Amino acid sequence: EPEVTQTPSHQVTQMGQEVILRCVPISNHLYFYWYRQILGQKVEFLVSFYNNEISEKSEIFDDQFSVERPDGSNFTLKIRSTKLEDSAMYFCASSALLRGEKLFFGSGTQLSVL
Amino acid sequence: GENVEQHPSTLSVQEGDSAVIKCTYSDSASNYFPWYKQELGKRPQLIIDIRSNVGEKKDQRIAVTLNKTAKHFSLHITETQPEDSAVYFCAARRENAGGTSYGKLTFGQGTILTVHP
């Protein structure tokens, strides 16, 4: 079965530094998402992306966050100036065009902000 | 916005018993309800989903029921096995008929299921 891949699996950074989390969605998928999960808590929606623009974002996704699809295969999440509370597991997900298509999650990037 | 509540937060059963996890949602326009299984340190994986035009769906030992009037849905696992031990998340989503946006998944808090051999 095709998979969403994410790199790196772990990222440690200092507070205030910029980080870029990378994702390669499944090749024929057109909808892309970022979710995050703080340790022991529920998975939370950050942003959805379609047709090279953000289609929806949550209140968590403030000006420090941005997403980009720099080429035909990658989908990135950038955090401009990381805060301690940004420490979490970040999941990329994708879904196909067809109505009702299920979401496939990547294996996640564990971000630790020190 | 949508709010999904999930109970119980932890569930411990003996191998072979049944397990039931319940979720309620607040947005009556939500029409898609998936369940995800997440093993420690791994990605959430879809195990079953249901749409609002059906009341029940079954896949081998797993079933999901939906009560639209009461706005709740449940996951039922029969004949539990130790490998069923994981965190289970319910979620809800509103699917637009136009197909240009599928909207976000709103997750419940998760249930830690432990199946004792």
XYZ file of N, CA and C in Angstrom:
693
model
N 0.855 -1.201 0.000
C 0.000 0.000 0.000
C 0.887 1.246 0.000
N 0.528 2.267 -0.808
C 1.341 3.496 -0.822
C 1.276 4.195 0.534
N 2.351 4.919 0.853
C 2.438 5.574 2.156
C 2.838 7.032 2.023
N 2.409 7.814 2.982
C 2.900 9.177 3.135
C 4.209 9.098 3.917
N 5.245 9.733 3.423
C 6.528 9.679 4.119
C 6.892 11.050 4.665
N 7.502 11.046 5.835
C 7.888 12.293 6.491
C 9.345 12.231 6.930
N 10.006 13.366 6.784
C 11.383 13.490 7.285
C 11.568 14.849 7.947
N 12.426 14.937 8.980
C 13.033 13.813 9.670
C 12.025 13.133 10.598
N 12.395 12.025 11.183
C 11.513 11.380 12.150
C 11.599 12.089 13.506
N 12.757 12.649 13.789
C 12.949 13.424 15.022
C 13.704 14.705 14.687
N 13.312 15.786 15.323
C 13.966 17.074 15.118
C 14.067 17.765 16.469
N 15.292 18.102 16.832
C 15.508 18.845 18.068
C 16.015 20.225 17.687
N 15.437 21.252 18.274
C 15.827 22.605 17.925
C 15.797 23.501 19.152
N 16.488 24.606 19.048
C 16.481 25.585 20.121
C 15.316 26.547 19.921
N 14.765 27.001 21.013
C 13.671 27.971 20.961
C 14.095 29.178 20.119
N 13.200 29.617 19.247
C 13.484 30.757 18.396
C 14.040 30.394 17.032
N 14.451 29.150 16.873
C 14.982 28.711 15.585
C 13.849 28.341 14.631
N 14.175 28.388 13.368
C 13.229 27.978 12.331
C 13.390 26.480 12.053
N 12.281 25.801 11.837
C 12.346 24.401 11.426
C 11.451 24.186 10.214
N 11.855 23.252 9.394
C 11.049 22.842 8.242
C 10.831 21.343 8.334
N 9.582 20.966 8.356
C 9.215 19.557 8.372
C 8.760 19.174 6.974
N 9.230 18.035 6.530
C 8.998 17.655 5.133
C 8.115 16.425 5.009
N 7.345 16.413 3.961
C 6.393 15.337 3.727
C 6.338 15.045 2.229
N 6.234 13.790 1.902
C 5.952 13.404 0.526
C 4.611 12.682 0.533
N 3.557 13.358 0.090
C 2.238 12.713 0.070
C 2.194 11.587 -0.959
N 1.147 10.813 -0.915
C 0.939 9.759 -1.899
C 0.750 10.407 -3.268
N 1.341 9.819 -4.287
C 1.575 10.511 -5.549
C 0.320 11.000 -6.260
N -0.791 10.331 -6.197
C -1.974 10.792 -6.923
C -2.944 11.562 -6.030
N -2.494 11.926 -4.840
C -3.352 12.666 -3.933
C -3.223 14.165 -4.179
N -4.314 14.870 -3.918
C -4.354 16.296 -4.225
C -4.651 17.168 -3.008
N -5.087 16.533 -1.920
C -5.382 17.269 -0.704
C -4.316 16.918 0.323
N -3.784 17.941 1.004
C -2.701 17.717 1.944
C -3.018 18.417 3.259
N -2.560 17.804 4.325
C -2.902 18.283 5.656
C -1.687 18.190 6.580
N -1.688 19.061 7.577
C -0.799 18.900 8.723
C -1.645 18.856 9.991
N -1.317 17.872 10.811
C -1.917 17.734 12.131
C -0.776 17.666 13.136
N -1.105 17.938 14.402
C -0.079 17.738 15.409
C -0.693 17.050 16.630
N 0.165 16.418 17.410
C -0.287 15.705 18.596
C 0.720 15.952 19.717
N 0.306 16.751 20.669
C 1.129 16.940 21.862
C 1.047 15.658 22.679
N 2.139 15.293 23.315
C 2.233 14.014 24.010
C 1.045 13.771 24.937
N 0.364 12.660 24.708
C -0.753 12.261 25.561
C -2.068 12.951 25.253
N -2.071 13.793 24.210
C -3.297 14.526 23.884
C -3.859 14.095 22.529
N -4.964 14.700 22.156
C -5.605 14.325 20.905
C -4.855 14.897 19.712
N -5.112 14.312 18.578
C -4.572 14.820 17.322
C -5.351 16.087 16.954
N -4.621 17.150 16.608
C -5.264 18.443 16.315
C -4.958 18.873 14.882
N -5.964 19.358 14.226
C -5.827 19.877 12.863
C -5.054 21.194 12.863
N -4.139 21.331 11.920
C -3.430 22.597 11.732
C -3.892 23.297 10.457
N -3.793 22.581 9.322
C -4.022 23.255 8.044
C -4.328 22.221 6.964
N -5.139 22.640 6.000
C -5.355 21.833 4.810
C -4.948 22.648 3.587
N -4.552 21.973 2.537
C -3.932 22.628 1.385
C -4.397 21.930 0.130
N -4.885 22.728 -0.819
C -5.363 22.171 -2.089
C -5.134 23.175 -3.191
N -4.710 22.708 -4.320
C -4.537 23.567 -5.487
C -3.602 24.733 -5.181
N -2.530 24.412 -4.477
C -1.474 25.370 -4.155
C -1.915 26.510 -3.242
N -2.952 26.277 -2.470
C -3.297 27.284 -1.480
C -3.948 26.644 -0.263
N -3.893 27.376 0.833
C -4.511 26.900 2.060
C -6.022 26.946 1.894
N -6.682 25.818 2.190
C -8.140 25.802 2.097
C -8.793 25.983 3.467
N -8.099 25.628 4.509
C -8.618 25.828 5.859
C -7.451 25.773 6.845
N -7.553 26.543 7.918
C -6.530 26.475 8.953
C -7.165 26.668 10.321
N -6.499 26.159 11.329
C -7.019 26.279 12.686
C -6.401 27.498 13.367
N -6.898 27.767 14.555
C -6.374 28.909 15.324
C -4.935 28.667 15.775
N -4.522 27.405 15.766
C -3.135 27.094 16.121
C -2.192 27.602 15.035
N -2.636 27.551 13.815
C -1.822 27.886 12.640
C -1.736 29.400 12.509
N -0.873 30.002 13.334
C -0.751 31.464 13.307
C 0.354 31.881 12.335
N 0.759 33.132 12.446
C 1.713 33.691 11.485
C 3.099 33.034 11.549
N 3.344 32.280 12.604
C 4.639 31.590 12.711
C 4.696 30.348 11.820
N 3.535 29.915 11.357
C 3.464 28.694 10.549
C 3.242 29.054 9.083
N 3.824 28.257 8.219
C 3.522 28.382 6.795
C 3.680 27.012 6.152
N 2.997 26.834 5.029
C 3.102 25.577 4.286
C 3.428 25.907 2.836
N 4.041 24.935 2.205
C 4.464 25.148 0.830
C 4.526 23.804 0.120
N 4.216 23.865 -1.172
C 4.438 22.687 -2.015
C 5.457 23.133 -3.054
N 6.729 22.995 -2.725
C 7.776 23.597 -3.562
C 7.968 22.916 -4.922
N 7.527 21.663 -5.021
C 7.651 20.949 -6.285
C 6.484 19.972 -6.375
N 6.540 19.062 -7.314
C 5.408 18.177 -7.521
C 5.259 17.065 -6.507
N 6.225 16.947 -5.574
C 6.143 15.803 -4.681
C 6.196 16.176 -3.193
N 6.833 17.277 -2.847
C 7.010 17.599 -1.431
C 5.958 18.564 -0.913
N 5.704 18.464 0.384
C 4.776 19.361 1.068
C 5.438 19.678 2.408
N 5.693 20.947 2.667
C 6.472 21.295 3.850
C 5.682 22.152 4.825
N 6.044 22.028 6.084
C 5.519 22.888 7.150
C 6.712 23.609 7.754
N 6.648 24.926 7.765
C 7.709 25.723 8.350
C 7.199 26.409 9.606
N 7.989 26.326 10.654
C 7.712 27.096 11.858
C 8.834 28.107 11.962
N 8.473 29.366 11.891
C 9.478 30.428 11.737
C 10.330 30.620 12.978
N 9.734 30.713 14.101
C 10.450 30.959 15.361
C 9.823 30.056 16.414
N 10.448 28.914 16.632
C 9.808 27.890 17.460
C 9.712 28.314 18.925
N 8.617 27.836 19.535
C 8.391 28.061 20.961
C 8.380 26.702 21.651
N 8.559 26.729 22.967
C 8.546 25.473 23.715
C 7.267 24.688 23.471
N 6.153 25.405 23.384
C 4.856 24.744 23.229
C 4.626 24.179 21.827
N 5.566 24.400 20.929
C 5.473 23.775 19.608
C 5.962 22.325 19.634
N 6.537 21.911 20.748
C 6.996 20.525 20.868
C 5.807 19.581 20.745
N 5.874 18.696 19.780
C 4.758 17.789 19.500
C 5.178 16.837 18.389
N 4.326 15.869 18.134
C 4.467 15.024 16.952
C 3.648 15.682 15.849
N 4.266 15.900 14.709
C 3.588 16.529 13.586
C 3.337 15.483 12.514
N 2.072 15.336 12.165
C 1.683 14.362 11.157
C 1.258 15.076 9.882
N 1.785 14.613 8.786
C 1.305 15.020 7.473
C 0.268 13.987 7.037
N -0.699 14.406 6.268
C -1.697 13.478 5.743
C -2.089 13.920 4.339
N -2.608 12.974 3.574
C -3.085 13.321 2.244
C -4.317 12.492 1.901
N -5.085 13.011 0.964
C -6.234 12.269 0.467
C -6.402 12.572 -1.016
N -7.085 11.669 -1.684
C -7.257 11.784 -3.127
C -8.414 12.731 -3.444
N -8.650 12.917 -4.730
C -9.651 13.891 -5.155
C -11.066 13.407 -4.896
N -11.289 12.122 -5.038
C -12.648 11.611 -4.979
C -13.338 11.955 -3.672
N -14.570 12.315 -3.747
C -15.352 12.659 -2.562
C -15.344 11.501 -1.573
N -15.097 11.821 -0.344
C -15.162 10.815 0.695
C -13.927 9.972 0.825
N -12.868 10.310 0.115
C -11.656 9.512 0.198
C -11.042 9.637 1.589
N -10.511 8.530 2.094
C -9.986 8.534 3.452
C -8.638 9.226 3.510
N -8.280 9.621 4.733
C -7.021 10.306 4.997
C -5.942 9.288 5.311
N -4.791 9.456 4.670
C -3.631 8.623 4.982
C -2.625 9.481 5.736
N -2.189 8.982 6.893
C -1.241 9.733 7.707
C 0.176 9.241 7.485
N 1.127 10.163 7.575
C 2.525 9.801 7.605
C 2.911 9.311 8.993
N 4.158 8.895 9.128
C 4.616 8.331 10.403
C 5.007 9.401 11.417
N 5.024 10.651 10.986
C 5.210 11.742 11.937
C 6.639 12.214 12.110
N 6.777 13.468 12.519
C 8.053 14.041 12.933
C 7.899 14.500 14.368
N 8.713 13.951 15.241
C 8.695 14.371 16.646
C 9.572 15.603 16.782
N 8.947 16.742 17.052
C 9.685 17.988 17.212
C 9.863 18.301 18.689
N 11.089 18.498 19.084
C 11.398 18.874 20.467
C 12.070 20.237 20.456
N 11.445 21.185 21.129
C 11.983 22.542 21.207
C 12.554 22.740 22.611
N 13.852 23.045 22.662
C 14.525 23.174 23.962
C 14.732 24.628 24.351
N -17.305 25.629 16.266
C -16.788 24.519 15.479
C -17.166 23.184 16.096
N -16.753 22.135 15.438
C -17.061 20.776 15.892
C -16.293 20.452 17.172
N -16.941 19.701 18.045
C -16.304 19.194 19.253
C -16.648 17.716 19.379
N -15.646 16.899 19.579
C -15.846 15.457 19.700
C -15.362 15.013 21.075
N -16.260 14.353 21.788
C -15.932 13.830 23.103
C -15.880 12.308 23.033
N -14.878 11.716 23.661
C -14.667 10.276 23.571
C -14.546 9.687 24.967
N -15.194 8.534 25.166
C -15.153 7.841 26.451
C -15.132 6.326 26.225
N -14.467 5.571 27.098
C -13.675 6.043 28.227
C -12.272 6.465 27.787
N -11.507 7.035 28.663
C -10.138 7.412 28.318
C -9.213 6.198 28.382
N -9.524 5.255 29.246
C -8.782 3.992 29.295
C -9.780 2.851 29.414
N -9.412 1.725 28.815
C -10.283 0.557 28.824
C -9.394 -0.676 28.895
N -9.664 -1.500 29.872
C -8.874 -2.710 30.070
C -9.801 -3.910 29.998
N -9.470 -4.860 29.128
C -10.319 -6.037 28.954
C -9.458 -7.290 28.908
N -10.099 -8.412 29.122
C -9.415 -9.700 28.989
C -9.525 -10.168 27.537
N -8.520 -10.866 27.112
C -8.539 -11.410 25.758
C -9.816 -12.204 25.536
N -10.452 -11.947 24.405
C -11.694 -12.631 24.077
C -12.938 -11.838 24.421
N -12.800 -10.858 25.324
C -13.941 -10.020 25.662
C -14.195 -9.010 24.541
N -15.322 -8.323 24.647
C -15.640 -7.234 23.724
C -15.232 -5.901 24.342
N -14.959 -4.943 23.467
C -14.624 -3.587 23.908
C -15.508 -2.606 23.145
N -16.009 -1.612 23.862
C -16.844 -0.595 23.240
C -16.317 0.784 23.616
N -16.138 1.610 22.620
C -15.685 2.980 22.815
C -16.728 3.910 22.196
N -17.082 4.961 22.931
C -18.173 5.816 22.487
C -17.697 7.251 22.243
N -18.285 7.874 21.244
C -17.985 9.269 20.932
C -19.263 10.034 20.677
N -19.273 11.289 21.089
C -20.359 12.197 20.744
C -19.774 13.370 19.984
N -20.596 13.948 19.119
C -20.144 15.097 18.344
C -21.174 16.207 18.451
N -20.751 17.416 18.146
C -21.631 18.562 18.366
C -22.217 19.126 17.081
N -21.525 18.990 15.972
C -21.957 19.605 14.714
C -22.885 18.655 13.949
N -24.143 18.983 13.877
C -25.108 18.105 13.212
C -24.835 17.972 11.714
N -23.983 18.849 11.160
C -23.646 18.767 9.736
C -22.510 17.785 9.473
N -21.867 17.301 10.515
C -20.812 16.286 10.315
C -21.434 15.048 9.728
N -20.783 14.478 8.726
C -21.388 13.336 8.042
C -20.402 12.216 7.738
N -19.204 12.309 8.290
C -18.213 11.261 8.084
C -17.494 11.020 9.399
N -17.411 9.739 9.805
C -16.919 9.416 11.137
C -15.927 8.252 11.043
N -14.643 8.547 11.017
C -13.640 7.483 10.969
C -13.130 7.134 12.366
N -12.599 5.947 12.467
C -11.915 5.509 13.677
C -10.463 5.166 13.313
N -9.543 5.648 14.146
C -8.125 5.399 13.908
C -7.534 4.633 15.076
N -6.616 3.749 14.740
C -5.854 3.003 15.738
C -4.420 3.508 15.693
N -3.882 3.836 16.860
C -2.516 4.336 16.894
C -1.702 3.525 17.900
N -0.770 2.764 17.385
C 0.144 2.045 18.262
C 1.251 2.984 18.693
N 1.888 2.660 19.786
C 2.856 3.549 20.418
C 3.918 4.007 19.427
N 4.028 5.325 19.258
C 5.059 5.898 18.404
C 4.822 5.759 16.922
N 3.611 5.322 16.557
C 3.339 5.104 15.132
C 2.233 6.035 14.632
N 1.996 5.991 13.357
C 0.992 6.858 12.745
C -0.413 6.353 13.053
N -1.389 7.254 13.085
C -2.779 6.806 13.183
C -3.162 6.065 11.900
N -3.804 4.945 12.059
C -4.230 4.162 10.895
C -5.733 3.973 10.940
N -6.359 4.236 9.812
C -7.807 4.088 9.710
C -8.181 2.615 9.823
N -9.109 2.312 10.710
C -9.546 0.928 10.839
C -10.970 0.721 10.335
N -11.789 1.725 10.429
C -13.158 1.638 9.929
C -13.734 3.044 9.892
N -14.659 3.261 9.009
C -15.326 4.563 8.959
C -16.796 4.359 8.607
N -17.585 5.381 8.875
C -19.016 5.296 8.580
C -19.494 6.657 8.138
N -20.429 6.649 7.212
C -21.032 7.894 6.761
C -22.444 7.981 7.275
N -22.967 9.195 7.262
C -24.214 9.426 7.990
C -25.438 8.816 7.318
N -25.259 8.251 6.129
C -26.408 7.631 5.461
C -26.600 6.167 5.860
N -25.719 5.669 6.750
C -25.885 4.307 7.256
C -25.812 4.326 8.779
N -26.411 3.312 9.385
C -26.431 3.262 10.845
C -25.395 2.337 11.448
N -24.910 1.404 10.622
C -23.967 0.430 11.160
C -23.079 -0.094 10.040
N -21.850 -0.389 10.392
C -20.923 -0.966 9.424
C -20.039 -1.943 10.167
N -19.773 -3.075 9.517
C -18.980 -4.104 10.189
C -17.852 -4.582 9.286
N -16.710 -4.865 9.904
C -15.570 -5.418 9.185
C -14.902 -6.427 10.104
N -15.246 -7.682 9.912
C -14.726 -8.787 10.716
C -15.029 -8.541 12.194
N -14.016 -8.342 13.033
C -14.283 -8.190 14.470
C -14.604 -6.762 14.879
N -14.591 -5.864 13.932
C -14.793 -4.452 14.250
C -16.115 -3.979 13.654
N -16.851 -3.204 14.421
C -18.093 -2.624 13.932
C -18.218 -1.206 14.456
N -18.911 -0.384 13.716
C -19.200 0.971 14.155
C -20.691 1.221 13.989
N -21.281 1.862 14.974
C -22.694 2.229 14.913
C -22.813 3.742 15.020
N -23.819 4.277 14.387
C -24.029 5.724 14.367
C -25.480 6.030 14.685
N -25.673 6.945 15.610
C -27.011 7.442 15.933
C -26.992 8.943 15.631
N -27.535 9.315 14.462
C -27.485 10.721 14.038
C -28.338 11.619 14.922
N -29.452 11.083 15.372
C -30.360 11.881 16.194
C -29.682 12.281 17.492
N -29.021 11.311 18.102
C -28.354 11.567 19.378
C -26.945 12.109 19.178
N -26.478 12.120 17.956
C -25.130 12.583 17.624
C -24.079 11.811 18.397
N -24.178 10.481 18.322
C -23.101 9.689 18.874
C -22.839 8.462 18.023
N -21.605 7.996 18.105
C -21.185 6.826 17.350
C -20.230 6.016 18.206
N -20.198 4.733 17.963
C -19.445 3.822 18.833
C -18.641 2.825 18.014
N -17.525 2.440 18.596
C -16.685 1.384 18.015
C -16.836 0.143 18.874
N -17.069 -0.980 18.216
C -17.220 -2.243 18.921
C -16.155 -3.198 18.402
N -15.376 -3.743 19.313
C -14.383 -4.761 18.943
C -14.760 -6.037 19.671
N -15.008 -7.091 18.925
C -15.350 -8.369 19.542
C -14.122 -9.288 19.544
N -14.168 -10.277 20.429
C -13.088 -11.276 20.523
C -11.720 -10.599 20.540
N -11.542 -9.688 21.461
C -10.314 -8.898 21.492
C -9.065 -9.771 21.646
N -7.990 -9.276 21.048
C -6.705 -9.959 21.096
C -5.649 -8.987 21.616
N -4.555 -9.483 22.178
C -3.517 -8.572 22.699
C -3.033 -7.562 21.668
N -3.020 -7.942 20.399
C -2.564 -7.013 19.361
C -3.566 -5.891 19.081
N -4.741 -5.976 19.684
C -5.690 -4.863 19.588
C -5.313 -3.732 20.539
N -4.389 -3.991 21.442
C -3.956 -2.972 22.401
C -3.335 -1.796 21.656
N -3.884 -0.613 21.901
C -3.445 0.601 21.202
C -4.285 1.759 21.717
N -4.021 2.939 21.168
C -4.899 4.083 21.416
C -5.854 4.195 20.230
N -7.121 4.329 20.517
C -8.134 4.452 19.478
C -8.716 5.866 19.515
N -8.766 6.470 18.346
C -9.325 7.814 18.209
C -10.540 7.785 17.305
N -11.595 8.429 17.745
C -12.694 8.683 16.840
C -12.503 10.079 16.248
N -13.180 10.345 15.176
C -13.090 11.657 14.544
C -14.381 11.941 13.791
N -14.583 13.209 13.492
C -15.762 13.621 12.726
C -15.343 14.649 11.696
N -16.048 14.647 10.588
C -15.734 15.586 9.513
C -17.001 15.909 8.739
N -17.077 17.133 8.287
C -18.162 17.528 7.402
C -17.639 17.440 5.975
N -18.303 16.677 5.143
C -17.907 16.562 3.752
C -18.811 17.440 2.902
N -18.193 18.341 2.150
C -18.978 19.224 1.287
C -19.425 18.497 0.029
N -20.660 18.695 -0.343
C -21.187 18.025 -1.522
C -20.466 18.473 -2.783
N -19.958 19.706 -2.763
C -19.290 20.218 -3.956
C -17.941 19.595 -4.198
N -17.316 19.051 -3.162
C -16.059 18.339 -3.344
C -14.836 19.215 -3.402
N -14.961 20.530 -3.210
C -13.772 21.364 -3.300
C -13.015 21.440 -1.981
N -13.671 21.067 -0.907
C -12.971 21.050 0.379
C -13.586 19.960 1.225
N -12.743 19.140 1.792
C -13.270 18.076 2.626
C -13.298 18.445 4.084
N -12.744 19.596 4.430
C -12.791 20.018 5.814
C -11.849 19.218 6.684
N -11.682 19.680 7.900
C -10.733 19.049 8.793
C -11.390 17.897 9.544
N -10.564 16.984 10.007
C -11.002 15.962 10.940
C -10.867 16.532 12.345
N -11.923 16.402 13.125
C -11.849 16.762 14.531
C -11.806 15.463 15.325
N -10.762 15.299 16.123
C -10.544 14.055 16.829
C -11.073 14.100 18.259
N -11.441 12.938 18.753
C -11.698 12.772 20.169
C -10.381 12.657 20.920
N -10.503 12.544 22.231
C -9.313 12.571 23.083
C -8.528 11.265 23.073
N -9.122 10.225 22.563
C -8.434 8.936 22.504
C -8.796 8.022 23.658
N -8.761 6.724 23.387
C -8.992 5.689 24.402
C -7.818 4.726 24.368
N -7.180 4.544 25.504
C -6.097 3.562 25.594
C -6.727 2.221 25.903
N -6.690 1.331 24.918
C -7.243 -0.005 25.097
C -6.112 -0.971 25.424
N -6.276 -1.697 26.507
C -5.312 -2.732 26.888
C -6.035 -4.060 26.936
N -5.535 -5.019 26.165
C -6.120 -6.353 26.156
C -5.139 -7.288 26.845
N -5.571 -7.851 27.968
C -4.709 -8.727 28.762
C -4.840 -10.166 28.292
N -3.709 -10.846 28.074
C -3.775 -12.243 27.612
C -4.384 -13.136 28.686
